PDB file of C-alpha atoms in Angstrom:
ATOM      1  CA  UNK A   1       7.387  37.301  -5.887  1.00  0.00           C
ATOM      2  CA  UNK A   2       4.033  36.018  -4.649  1.00  0.00           C
ATOM      3  CA  UNK A   3       2.354  39.323  -5.466  1.00  0.00           C
ATOM      4  CA  UNK A   4       3.637  39.090  -9.031  1.00  0.00           C
ATOM      5  CA  UNK A   5       2.550  35.461  -9.331  1.00  0.00           C
ATOM      6  CA  UNK A   6      -0.943  36.182  -7.984  1.00  0.00           C
ATOM      7  CA  UNK A   7      -1.227  39.175 -10.331  1.00  0.00           C
ATOM      8  CA  UNK A   8      -0.216  36.962 -13.255  1.00  0.00           C
ATOM      9  CA  UNK A   9      -2.839  34.426 -12.114  1.00  0.00           C
ATOM     10  CA  UNK A  10      -5.509  37.146 -12.469  1.00  0.00           C
ATOM     11  CA  UNK A  11      -4.203  38.105 -15.908  1.00  0.00           C
ATOM     12  CA  UNK A  12      -4.067  34.445 -16.966  1.00  0.00           C
ATOM     13  CA  UNK A  13      -7.715  34.047 -15.935  1.00  0.00           C
ATOM     14  CA  UNK A  14      -8.697  37.271 -17.768  1.00  0.00           C
ATOM     15  CA  UNK A  15      -6.958  35.899 -20.888  1.00  0.00           C
ATOM     16  CA  UNK A  16      -8.793  32.569 -20.454  1.00  0.00           C
ATOM     17  CA  UNK A  17      -5.529  30.653 -20.021  1.00  0.00           C
ATOM     18  CA  UNK A  18      -6.908  29.284 -16.735  1.00  0.00           C
ATOM     19  CA  UNK A  19     -10.491  29.055 -15.484  1.00  0.00           C
ATOM     20  CA  UNK A  20     -10.066  31.264 -12.407  1.00  0.00           C
ATOM     21  CA  UNK A  21      -7.375  33.337 -10.672  1.00  0.00           C
ATOM     22  CA  UNK A  22      -4.941  31.490  -8.425  1.00  0.00           C
ATOM     23  CA  UNK A  23      -5.832  30.996  -4.791  1.00  0.00           C
ATOM     24  CA  UNK A  24      -3.151  31.806  -2.223  1.00  0.00           C
ATOM     25  CA  UNK A  25      -2.597  28.080  -1.588  1.00  0.00           C
ATOM     26  CA  UNK A  26      -2.255  27.382  -5.321  1.00  0.00           C
ATOM     27  CA  UNK A  27       0.340  30.157  -5.640  1.00  0.00           C
ATOM     28  CA  UNK A  28       2.351  28.565  -2.837  1.00  0.00           C
ATOM     29  CA  UNK A  29       2.191  25.158  -4.540  1.00  0.00           C
ATOM     30  CA  UNK A  30       3.191  26.576  -7.950  1.00  0.00           C
ATOM     31  CA  UNK A  31       6.128  28.447  -6.392  1.00  0.00           C
ATOM     32  CA  UNK A  32       7.303  25.302  -4.589  1.00  0.00           C
ATOM     33  CA  UNK A  33       6.935  23.117  -7.673  1.00  0.00           C
ATOM     34  CA  UNK A  34       8.959  25.469  -9.874  1.00  0.00           C
ATOM     35  CA  UNK A  35      11.725  26.445  -7.430  1.00  0.00           C
ATOM     36  CA  UNK A  36      15.346  25.626  -8.272  1.00  0.00           C
ATOM     37  CA  UNK A  37      16.745  23.242  -5.664  1.00  0.00           C
ATOM     38  CA  UNK A  38      20.036  24.267  -4.079  1.00  0.00           C
ATOM     39  CA  UNK A  39      22.448  21.357  -4.298  1.00  0.00           C
ATOM     40  CA  UNK A  40      25.887  22.999  -4.531  1.00  0.00           C
ATOM     41  CA  UNK A  41      28.340  20.819  -2.542  1.00  0.00           C
ATOM     42  CA  UNK A  42      30.793  23.746  -2.324  1.00  0.00           C
ATOM     43  CA  UNK A  43      28.461  25.844  -0.165  1.00  0.00           C
ATOM     44  CA  UNK A  44      29.199  26.035   3.574  1.00  0.00           C
ATOM     45  CA  UNK A  45      25.732  24.472   4.068  1.00  0.00           C
ATOM     46  CA  UNK A  46      25.430  22.192   1.034  1.00  0.00           C
ATOM     47  CA  UNK A  47      21.903  21.489  -0.071  1.00  0.00           C
ATOM     48  CA  UNK A  48      20.625  18.073  -0.984  1.00  0.00           C
ATOM     49  CA  UNK A  49      18.673  16.610  -3.866  1.00  0.00           C
ATOM     50  CA  UNK A  50      14.943  16.265  -3.483  1.00  0.00           C
ATOM     51  CA  UNK A  51      11.894  18.471  -3.184  1.00  0.00           C
ATOM     52  CA  UNK A  52      12.889  20.027   0.144  1.00  0.00           C
ATOM     53  CA  UNK A  53      15.964  20.304   2.334  1.00  0.00           C
ATOM     54  CA  UNK A  54      16.641  21.522   5.829  1.00  0.00           C
ATOM     55  CA  UNK A  55      18.884  24.467   4.949  1.00  0.00           C
ATOM     56  CA  UNK A  56      17.136  25.922   1.882  1.00  0.00           C
ATOM     57  CA  UNK A  57      13.544  24.695   1.980  1.00  0.00           C
ATOM     58  CA  UNK A  58      12.223  24.224  -1.559  1.00  0.00           C
ATOM     59  CA  UNK A  59      15.096  26.243  -3.062  1.00  0.00           C
ATOM     60  CA  UNK A  60      15.369  29.485  -4.977  1.00  0.00           C
ATOM     61  CA  UNK A  61      12.059  30.773  -6.411  1.00  0.00           C
ATOM     62  CA  UNK A  62      11.941  30.845 -10.229  1.00  0.00           C
ATOM     63  CA  UNK A  63       9.160  33.329 -10.946  1.00  0.00           C
ATOM     64  CA  UNK A  64       9.434  33.002 -14.729  1.00  0.00           C
ATOM     65  CA  UNK A  65       9.015  29.230 -14.562  1.00  0.00           C
ATOM     66  CA  UNK A  66       6.123  29.676 -12.105  1.00  0.00           C
ATOM     67  CA  UNK A  67       4.382  32.055 -14.507  1.00  0.00           C
ATOM     68  CA  UNK A  68       4.935  29.603 -17.385  1.00  0.00           C
ATOM     69  CA  UNK A  69       3.368  26.829 -15.286  1.00  0.00           C
ATOM     70  CA  UNK A  70       0.300  28.969 -14.601  1.00  0.00           C
ATOM     71  CA  UNK A  71      -0.039  29.907 -18.282  1.00  0.00           C
ATOM     72  CA  UNK A  72      -0.002  26.223 -19.240  1.00  0.00           C
ATOM     73  CA  UNK A  73      -2.491  25.311 -16.492  1.00  0.00           C
ATOM     74  CA  UNK A  74       0.085  23.280 -14.547  1.00  0.00           C
ATOM     75  CA  UNK A  75      -1.316  24.201 -11.132  1.00  0.00           C
ATOM     76  CA  UNK A  76      -0.927  21.556  -8.410  1.00  0.00           C
ATOM     77  CA  UNK A  77      -3.604  20.790  -5.829  1.00  0.00           C
ATOM     78  CA  UNK A  78      -3.037  22.209  -2.361  1.00  0.00           C
ATOM     79  CA  UNK A  79      -2.866  20.546   1.015  1.00  0.00           C
ATOM     80  CA  UNK A  80      -1.970  21.846   4.451  1.00  0.00           C
ATOM     81  CA  UNK A  81      -1.978  20.317   7.898  1.00  0.00           C
ATOM     82  CA  UNK A  82      -4.594  21.627  10.312  1.00  0.00           C
ATOM     83  CA  UNK A  83      -3.369  19.577  13.257  1.00  0.00           C
ATOM     84  CA  UNK A  84      -1.451  18.872  15.306  1.00  0.00           C
ATOM     85  CA  UNK A  85       0.213  22.236  15.784  1.00  0.00           C
ATOM     86  CA  UNK A  86       3.809  22.478  14.594  1.00  0.00           C
ATOM     87  CA  UNK A  87       6.365  21.284  17.129  1.00  0.00           C
ATOM     88  CA  UNK A  88       3.726  19.725  19.359  1.00  0.00           C
ATOM     89  CA  UNK A  89       5.120  17.433  22.016  1.00  0.00           C
ATOM     90  CA  UNK A  90       3.573  14.062  22.850  1.00  0.00           C
ATOM     91  CA  UNK A  91       4.610  11.545  25.480  1.00  0.00           C
ATOM     92  CA  UNK A  92       4.295   8.040  23.996  1.00  0.00           C
ATOM     93  CA  UNK A  93       3.937   6.603  27.506  1.00  0.00           C
ATOM     94  CA  UNK A  94       0.677   8.519  28.021  1.00  0.00           C
ATOM     95  CA  UNK A  95      -0.598   9.144  24.462  1.00  0.00           C
ATOM     96  CA  UNK A  96      -1.256   6.234  22.106  1.00  0.00           C
ATOM     97  CA  UNK A  97      -2.087   8.110  18.897  1.00  0.00           C
ATOM     98  CA  UNK A  98      -2.004  11.620  17.466  1.00  0.00           C
ATOM     99  CA  UNK A  99      -4.837  12.601  15.102  1.00  0.00           C
ATOM    100  CA  UNK A 100      -3.605  14.270  11.913  1.00  0.00           C
ATOM    101  CA  UNK A 101      -5.890  16.827  10.282  1.00  0.00           C
ATOM    102  CA  UNK A 102      -5.550  18.496   6.902  1.00  0.00           C
ATOM    103  CA  UNK A 103      -7.252  20.691   4.353  1.00  0.00           C
ATOM    104  CA  UNK A 104      -7.073  19.426   0.755  1.00  0.00           C
ATOM    105  CA  UNK A 105      -8.284  21.194  -2.388  1.00  0.00           C
ATOM    106  CA  UNK A 106      -7.911  20.413  -6.089  1.00  0.00           C
ATOM    107  CA  UNK A 107     -10.339  22.836  -7.769  1.00  0.00           C
ATOM    108  CA  UNK A 108      -8.728  22.387 -11.195  1.00  0.00           C
ATOM    109  CA  UNK A 109      -9.037  18.587 -11.203  1.00  0.00           C
ATOM    110  CA  UNK A 110     -12.060  16.303 -11.268  1.00  0.00           C
ATOM    111  CA  UNK A 111     -10.549  14.101  -8.534  1.00  0.00           C
ATOM    112  CA  UNK A 112      -7.403  13.582  -6.492  1.00  0.00           C
ATOM    113  CA  UNK A 113      -5.558  10.977  -4.426  1.00  0.00           C
ATOM    114  CA  UNK A 114      -3.756  11.675  -1.161  1.00  0.00           C
ATOM    115  CA  UNK A 115      -1.309   9.780   1.050  1.00  0.00           C
ATOM    116  CA  UNK A 116      -0.496  10.620   4.669  1.00  0.00           C
ATOM    117  CA  UNK A 117       3.035   9.523   5.596  1.00  0.00           C
ATOM    118  CA  UNK A 118       5.501   9.955   8.437  1.00  0.00           C
ATOM    119  CA  UNK A 119       9.143   9.296   9.134  1.00  0.00           C
ATOM    120  CA  UNK A 120      11.700   9.992  11.831  1.00  0.00           C
ATOM    121  CA  UNK A 121      13.892  13.077  11.642  1.00  0.00           C
ATOM    122  CA  UNK A 122      13.591  16.499   9.993  1.00  0.00           C
ATOM    123  CA  UNK A 123      14.575  15.536   6.428  1.00  0.00           C
ATOM    124  CA  UNK A 124      13.525  11.949   5.686  1.00  0.00           C
ATOM    125  CA  UNK A 125      14.268  10.201   2.400  1.00  0.00           C
ATOM    126  CA  UNK A 126      11.933   7.258   2.971  1.00  0.00           C
ATOM    127  CA  UNK A 127       8.367   7.299   4.282  1.00  0.00           C
ATOM    128  CA  UNK A 128       5.882   5.057   6.104  1.00  0.00           C
ATOM    129  CA  UNK A 129       2.238   5.301   5.047  1.00  0.00           C
ATOM    130  CA  UNK A 130      -0.340   6.053   7.756  1.00  0.00           C
ATOM    131  CA  UNK A 131      -3.388   6.271   5.474  1.00  0.00           C
ATOM    132  CA  UNK A 132      -4.481   7.194   1.962  1.00  0.00           C
ATOM    133  CA  UNK A 133      -7.603   8.065   0.070  1.00  0.00           C
ATOM    134  CA  UNK A 134      -9.151  10.031  -2.745  1.00  0.00           C
ATOM    135  CA  UNK A 135     -11.714  12.751  -3.229  1.00  0.00           C
ATOM    136  CA  UNK A 136     -13.631  14.859  -5.681  1.00  0.00           C
ATOM    137  CA  UNK A 137     -14.117  18.081  -3.723  1.00  0.00           C
ATOM    138  CA  UNK A 138     -12.421  19.996  -0.931  1.00  0.00           C
ATOM    139  CA  UNK A 139     -11.742  18.000   2.199  1.00  0.00           C
ATOM    140  CA  UNK A 140     -11.120  19.237   5.732  1.00  0.00           C
ATOM    141  CA  UNK A 141     -10.656  17.054   8.761  1.00  0.00           C
ATOM    142  CA  UNK A 142      -8.837  14.055  10.106  1.00  0.00           C
ATOM    143  CA  UNK A 143      -6.819  11.968   7.644  1.00  0.00           C
ATOM    144  CA  UNK A 144      -5.496   9.389  10.091  1.00  0.00           C
ATOM    145  CA  UNK A 145      -3.686   8.785  13.343  1.00  0.00           C
ATOM    146  CA  UNK A 146       0.030   8.503  13.982  1.00  0.00           C
ATOM    147  CA  UNK A 147       0.360   5.548  16.343  1.00  0.00           C
ATOM    148  CA  UNK A 148       3.117   6.450  18.781  1.00  0.00           C
ATOM    149  CA  UNK A 149       3.807   2.749  19.421  1.00  0.00           C
ATOM    150  CA  UNK A 150       5.426   2.780  15.945  1.00  0.00           C
ATOM    151  CA  UNK A 151       8.067   5.279  17.092  1.00  0.00           C
ATOM    152  CA  UNK A 152      11.077   3.342  18.419  1.00  0.00           C
ATOM    153  CA  UNK A 153      11.694   3.807  22.134  1.00  0.00           C
ATOM    154  CA  UNK A 154      15.365   4.459  21.342  1.00  0.00           C
ATOM    155  CA  UNK A 155      14.270   7.736  19.719  1.00  0.00           C
ATOM    156  CA  UNK A 156      11.937   9.197  22.312  1.00  0.00           C
ATOM    157  CA  UNK A 157      13.715   7.849  25.384  1.00  0.00           C
ATOM    158  CA  UNK A 158      17.159   9.203  24.449  1.00  0.00           C
ATOM    159  CA  UNK A 159      18.681  11.732  26.829  1.00  0.00           C
ATOM    160  CA  UNK A 160      19.167  15.213  25.354  1.00  0.00           C
ATOM    161  CA  UNK A 161      22.745  16.182  24.562  1.00  0.00           C
ATOM    162  CA  UNK A 162      24.420  19.217  23.044  1.00  0.00           C
ATOM    163  CA  UNK A 163      25.211  19.241  19.334  1.00  0.00           C
ATOM    164  CA  UNK A 164      28.777  18.290  18.445  1.00  0.00           C
ATOM    165  CA  UNK A 165      28.748  19.259  14.757  1.00  0.00           C
ATOM    166  CA  UNK A 166      27.844  22.106  12.435  1.00  0.00           C
ATOM    167  CA  UNK A 167      24.771  20.096  11.392  1.00  0.00           C
ATOM    168  CA  UNK A 168      23.157  20.732  14.799  1.00  0.00           C
ATOM    169  CA  UNK A 169      22.057  17.111  14.890  1.00  0.00           C
ATOM    170  CA  UNK A 170      20.399  17.439  18.298  1.00  0.00           C
ATOM    171  CA  UNK A 171      18.022  20.261  17.230  1.00  0.00           C
ATOM    172  CA  UNK A 172      15.634  17.735  15.721  1.00  0.00           C
ATOM    173  CA  UNK A 173      16.649  14.692  17.743  1.00  0.00           C
ATOM    174  CA  UNK A 174      13.023  13.843  18.606  1.00  0.00           C
ATOM    175  CA  UNK A 175      11.407  15.049  15.359  1.00  0.00           C
ATOM    176  CA  UNK A 176       8.784  13.069  13.479  1.00  0.00           C
ATOM    177  CA  UNK A 177       8.001  14.556  10.058  1.00  0.00           C
ATOM    178  CA  UNK A 178       4.589  14.224   8.391  1.00  0.00           C
TER     179      UNK A 178
END
C-alpha cells in the first residue's frame, strides 16, 4: 500500500498536482489521516472512536482515499519522536524530568504549530500540555520535559499484578503516552 501511495505521489508531482513527490513521513501521515477507524462493537476486540486505538492502531488503510488526498494537496505535516526511546523506564524517585525530542517537518506549509502533550495509560482520551510552539522550517531537538513529579505516586508505586481480564489491563499499567 505504501509503495503504491509513494508511486502515486511521484505521478502527482509529475502532473503538477503537488509541488514535489511525497516523503516517506508524509506518506505515513496521509495513510493515517485517511484510514477507516475500526469501531465495530460486535468484534471480539471492539475498536473505539478516535484517531487511534490500542487494538487496531489507526484502522484499515484506505488507499483510494489516500490517493485522493494527495491529488488535492491534502498532505499533513509530519512529526516523530526522537527521544526518549519507546518503552523507556524512569524511576521518579531518582529522575525529575525526561527530555522529549522530536523531528517536525511541514514542507508544504509556510508555518506550523505544535503541541507536546502527555497522559497516563496507553489510550488516553484527554491530554495535559507540556509545551507548545510554532515554526517555519524543519525542527529537530528537544520540545520540552515531562516532569515526573506530575505522575501520581499511586501509578508508579503500584505493585505489579497479573491481568484478570481479556483487556490485559496490567500490560500498560505504568504507561505514560506522549
